[in-house]
C-alpha positions as CSV (number, residue, x, y, z in Angstrom):
1,X,247.2,322.4,15.8
2,X,248.2,319.2,14.2
3,X,245.7,317.7,11.9
4,X,244.6,314.3,12.9
5,X,246.0,311.7,10.7
6,X,243.7,310.2,8.0
7,X,243.4,306.3,8.2
8,X,243.6,304.8,4.7
9,X,240.6,302.6,3.7
10,X,240.9,298.9,3.7
11,X,242.1,297.7,0.3
12,X,238.9,295.5,0.1
13,X,236.7,298.6,0.6
14,X,238.6,300.4,-2.3
15,X,238.2,297.3,-4.7
16,X,234.5,297.0,-3.8
17,X,233.3,299.2,-6.7
18,X,235.9,297.5,-9.2
19,X,234.4,294.2,-8.2
20,X,230.8,295.3,-8.5
21,X,231.7,296.7,-12.0
22,X,233.3,293.7,-13.1
23,X,230.3,291.5,-11.8
24,X,227.6,293.9,-13.8
25,X,229.9,293.6,-16.9
26,X,230.1,289.7,-16.6
27,X,226.4,289.4,-16.1
28,X,225.6,291.8,-18.9
29,X,227.7,289.7,-21.4
30,X,226.3,286.4,-19.9
31,X,222.5,287.8,-20.5
32,X,223.4,289.1,-23.9
33,X,224.8,285.9,-24.9
34,X,221.7,284.0,-23.6
35,X,219.1,286.3,-25.4
36,X,220.9,286.6,-28.7
37,X,222.1,282.9,-29.0
38,X,219.4,281.0,-27.0
39,X,216.2,283.0,-26.5
40,X,215.9,284.7,-29.9
41,X,216.6,281.7,-31.9
42,X,214.0,279.7,-29.8
43,X,211.4,282.5,-30.2
44,X,212.2,282.6,-34.0
45,X,211.5,278.8,-34.3
46,X,208.3,278.9,-32.3
47,X,206.9,281.7,-34.5
48,X,208.0,279.9,-37.6
49,X,206.0,276.8,-36.6
50,X,202.7,279.0,-36.7
51,X,203.5,280.2,-40.3
52,X,202.8,278.7,-43.6
53,X,205.0,277.2,-45.9
54,X,206.4,279.4,-48.8
55,X,208.3,278.0,-51.9
56,X,210.5,281.1,-52.3
57,X,210.6,282.9,-48.9
58,X,210.3,279.7,-46.9
59,X,207.9,281.3,-44.4
60,X,204.7,283.3,-45.2
61,X,201.3,284.4,-43.7
62,X,198.9,283.4,-42.7
63,X,199.1,282.1,-39.2
64,X,198.2,278.5,-39.0
65,X,198.3,275.2,-36.8
66,X,198.4,273.1,-39.9
67,X,202.2,272.0,-39.0
68,X,201.1,270.8,-35.6
69,X,198.3,269.1,-37.1
70,X,200.6,267.3,-39.3
71,X,202.4,265.9,-36.5
72,X,199.5,263.6,-35.7
73,X,199.9,262.0,-39.1
74,X,200.3,258.2,-38.5
75,X,203.6,258.3,-40.4
76,X,205.2,261.0,-38.3
77,X,203.8,259.5,-35.1
78,X,205.3,256.1,-36.1
79,X,208.7,257.8,-36.7
80,X,208.5,259.7,-33.4
81,X,207.5,256.5,-31.5
82,X,210.4,254.7,-33.1
83,X,212.7,257.4,-32.2
84,X,211.4,257.5,-28.7
85,X,212.1,253.8,-28.1
86,X,215.5,254.0,-29.5
87,X,216.2,257.0,-27.4
88,X,214.6,255.2,-24.3
89,X,216.5,252.1,-24.8
90,X,219.7,254.1,-25.1
91,X,219.0,256.0,-21.8
92,X,218.2,252.9,-20.1
93,X,221.7,251.3,-21.2
94,X,223.4,254.4,-20.5
95,X,221.8,254.6,-16.8
96,X,222.7,250.8,-16.2
97,X,226.2,251.3,-17.2
98,X,226.6,254.7,-15.7
99,X,224.9,254.3,-12.2
100,X,227.4,251.5,-11.0
101,X,230.3,253.3,-12.7
102,X,229.8,256.7,-11.2
103,X,229.3,254.9,-7.8
104,X,232.7,253.1,-8.1
105,X,234.6,256.2,-9.1
106,X,233.1,258.2,-6.2
107,X,234.1,255.3,-3.8
108,X,237.7,255.3,-5.4
109,X,240.7,257.0,-3.5
110,X,240.6,260.7,-3.8
111,X,244.0,260.8,-5.9
112,X,242.6,258.4,-8.4
113,X,239.2,260.1,-9.1
114,X,240.6,262.9,-11.1
115,X,242.3,260.3,-13.3
116,X,239.4,258.1,-13.9
117,X,237.1,261.1,-14.7
118,X,239.9,262.5,-17.2
119,X,239.8,259.0,-18.9
120,X,236.1,259.4,-19.2
121,X,236.4,262.9,-20.7
122,X,239.4,262.2,-23.1
123,X,237.1,261.0,-25.9
124,X,235.3,264.5,-26.0
125,X,238.8,265.8,-27.2
126,X,238.0,264.3,-30.7
127,X,234.9,265.2,-32.6
128,X,232.0,262.9,-32.2
129,X,231.5,262.6,-36.1
130,X,235.0,261.4,-36.5
131,X,234.6,258.9,-33.4
132,X,231.3,257.7,-35.1
133,X,233.1,256.9,-38.5
134,X,235.6,254.8,-36.5
135,X,232.7,253.0,-34.9
136,X,231.4,252.4,-38.4
137,X,234.8,250.7,-39.3
138,X,234.7,248.5,-36.3
139,X,231.0,247.4,-37.0
140,X,231.2,246.9,-40.8
141,X,230.9,243.4,-42.1
142,X,234.7,243.4,-43.1
143,X,235.6,245.5,-40.0
144,X,237.8,244.9,-37.1
145,X,235.1,243.1,-35.1
146,X,234.0,240.6,-37.6
147,X,237.8,240.2,-38.7
148,X,238.7,239.5,-35.2
149,X,236.0,237.1,-34.3
150,X,236.4,235.2,-37.7
151,X,240.3,234.9,-37.0
152,X,239.5,233.6,-33.6
153,X,237.2,231.0,-34.9
154,X,234.3,232.4,-32.9
155,X,232.1,232.9,-36.0
156,X,232.2,231.6,-39.5
157,X,230.3,234.7,-41.3
158,X,230.8,238.4,-40.9
159,X,228.3,240.1,-38.2
160,X,225.6,242.0,-39.8
161,X,225.4,244.8,-37.3
162,X,225.8,247.9,-39.4
163,X,222.6,249.7,-40.6
164,X,220.4,248.0,-37.9
165,X,218.5,249.4,-35.0
166,X,221.1,247.8,-32.6
167,X,224.1,249.8,-34.5
168,X,222.2,253.3,-33.9
169,X,221.6,252.4,-30.2
170,X,225.3,251.4,-29.8
171,X,226.5,254.4,-31.5
172,X,224.1,256.7,-29.2
173,X,225.4,254.7,-26.1
174,X,228.9,255.3,-27.0
175,X,228.6,259.1,-27.8
176,X,226.2,259.9,-24.9
177,X,227.3,257.4,-21.8
178,X,229.6,260.3,-20.4
179,X,226.6,262.6,-20.2
180,X,225.0,260.2,-17.8
181,X,227.9,259.4,-15.8
182,X,229.0,262.9,-14.9
183,X,225.6,264.1,-13.1
184,X,225.6,260.9,-11.4
185,X,229.2,261.1,-10.2
186,X,228.3,264.6,-8.8
187,X,225.4,263.4,-6.7
188,X,227.5,260.4,-5.5
189,X,230.2,262.7,-4.3
190,X,227.5,264.9,-2.4
191,X,225.8,261.8,-0.9
192,X,226.0,261.8,2.9
193,X,227.7,259.0,4.3
194,X,226.0,259.4,7.7
195,X,222.7,258.7,6.0
196,X,224.0,255.3,4.8
197,X,225.5,254.4,8.1
198,X,222.2,255.4,9.8
199,X,220.1,253.2,7.6
200,X,222.5,250.0,8.4
201,X,222.4,251.0,12.2
202,X,218.6,250.9,11.9
203,X,218.8,247.3,10.6
204,X,218.1,248.0,6.8
205,X,220.2,245.5,4.5
206,X,221.9,246.5,1.4
207,X,219.1,246.4,-0.7
208,X,216.6,248.3,1.5
209,X,219.4,251.1,2.1
210,X,219.7,251.5,-1.8
211,X,216.0,251.4,-2.3
212,X,214.9,253.7,0.5
213,X,218.1,256.1,1.1
214,X,220.7,256.0,-2.2
215,X,218.2,255.6,-4.8
216,X,215.8,258.9,-3.5
217,X,218.9,261.0,-2.7
218,X,220.6,260.4,-6.3
219,X,217.2,261.0,-8.2
220,X,218.1,264.5,-9.2
221,X,221.3,262.9,-10.7
222,X,219.2,260.6,-12.6
223,X,216.7,262.8,-14.0
224,X,219.5,265.1,-15.1
225,X,221.2,262.3,-16.8
226,X,218.1,261.3,-18.6
227,X,217.8,264.9,-19.6
228,X,221.2,265.0,-21.1
229,X,220.7,261.6,-23.0
230,X,217.3,261.1,-23.8
231,X,216.5,264.3,-25.8
232,X,219.9,264.3,-27.7
233,X,219.4,260.7,-28.5
234,X,216.3,261.7,-30.4
235,X,218.0,264.5,-32.2
236,X,221.4,263.0,-33.3
237,X,220.3,262.5,-36.9
238,X,224.1,261.9,-38.2
239,X,224.1,258.7,-35.9
240,X,221.1,257.3,-37.8
241,X,222.3,258.6,-41.1
242,X,226.0,256.9,-40.6
243,X,225.0,253.7,-38.8
244,X,221.4,253.0,-39.5
245,X,220.4,253.9,-42.9
246,X,217.1,255.0,-44.0
247,X,215.0,252.5,-41.7
248,X,216.1,253.6,-38.4
249,X,215.2,257.5,-38.3
250,X,215.3,259.7,-35.5
251,X,213.2,262.8,-34.9
252,X,216.4,264.7,-35.8
253,X,216.3,263.2,-39.4
254,X,212.8,264.5,-39.8
255,X,213.5,267.8,-38.9
256,X,216.8,267.9,-40.9
257,X,214.8,266.7,-44.0
258,X,212.1,269.3,-43.4
259,X,214.7,272.2,-43.3
260,X,217.2,271.0,-45.8
261,X,215.4,269.0,-48.3
262,X,211.7,269.4,-48.2
263,X,212.2,273.1,-47.4
264,X,209.1,273.0,-45.2
265,X,210.3,275.3,-42.3
266,X,207.1,275.6,-40.5
267,X,206.8,271.8,-40.1
268,X,210.4,271.5,-39.0
269,X,209.9,274.1,-36.5
270,X,207.0,272.4,-35.1
271,X,208.8,269.1,-34.6
272,X,211.5,271.3,-32.8
273,X,209.1,272.7,-30.6
274,X,207.9,269.3,-29.7
275,X,211.3,268.4,-28.4
276,X,211.6,271.7,-26.7
277,X,208.4,271.0,-24.7
278,X,209.8,267.5,-23.9
279,X,212.8,269.0,-22.5
280,X,210.8,271.6,-20.5
281,X,208.9,268.6,-18.8
282,X,212.2,266.9,-17.9
283,X,213.6,270.0,-16.5
284,X,210.3,270.6,-14.5
285,X,210.7,267.1,-13.1
286,X,214.2,267.8,-12.3
287,X,213.5,270.9,-10.1
288,X,210.6,269.1,-8.5
289,X,212.8,266.2,-7.4
290,X,215.5,268.4,-6.4
291,X,213.2,270.6,-4.2
292,X,211.8,267.4,-2.5
293,X,215.2,266.1,-1.7
294,X,216.3,269.5,-0.1
295,X,213.1,269.5,1.8
296,X,213.7,266.0,3.1
297,X,217.4,266.9,4.2
298,X,216.0,269.9,6.0
299,X,213.5,268.0,7.8
300,X,215.9,265.4,9.0
301,X,218.6,267.9,10.1
302,X,216.0,270.0,12.0
């Protein structure tokens, strides 16, 4: 008797084990990277914040809350509030500039949008420190800006912008504006046009459509942009060092000084934990807003 012909297994079934192995290997690499370079360093910083200062070993027992108590010192509270105010102003400026820019890019022709986003990302190809020194040359008293305005007869004396709070905020906006635009552009591209049209059909004007439809649906992008701008703005110590001088310090300057100059690692770690907690609060707000937007869409579709 002739043996029945065997039917070869489909190629997809033969490749399934290989794909599963590749997926597990990829996940293992990703989790190893996150644990080694993200989780463990943060755990070390948290543990260091509860230890005592030691001149020789940097960290020593006993466990104490003295570093967190020092954060309530009026001097550091003043620096923190000043840093928070500059970061908040930077975030507001980035939002006011980035929101309409992201909307205009999302409404541009499909073939033009990649070019516009490329022009936005191109500055990232150059180190931010190099670009910041270029900004310093422009804002200096004898820099390009003052020289150009004097030559045009618009001013008679050089502008005193460098080493001021305005210079620090301007540098932060220059470096962080793309981080606000990118998440806003993502939510604008996902914005459903039928909801906007339905609002207009129901008699809403442009302001009402923006306030009741567009703004709530783009809230996750706004919170994500704030998350990417506010906290980095408080930690970019080199911006304050180059453009602001000693009178316009950020929280990052305090942390850097504690680790490198004062060699008070517990206090520097406590200040770092404070920023981490602030980031966790913003991440939680982002998740809550995203869940609410998702539930709203589901109810409307149902």
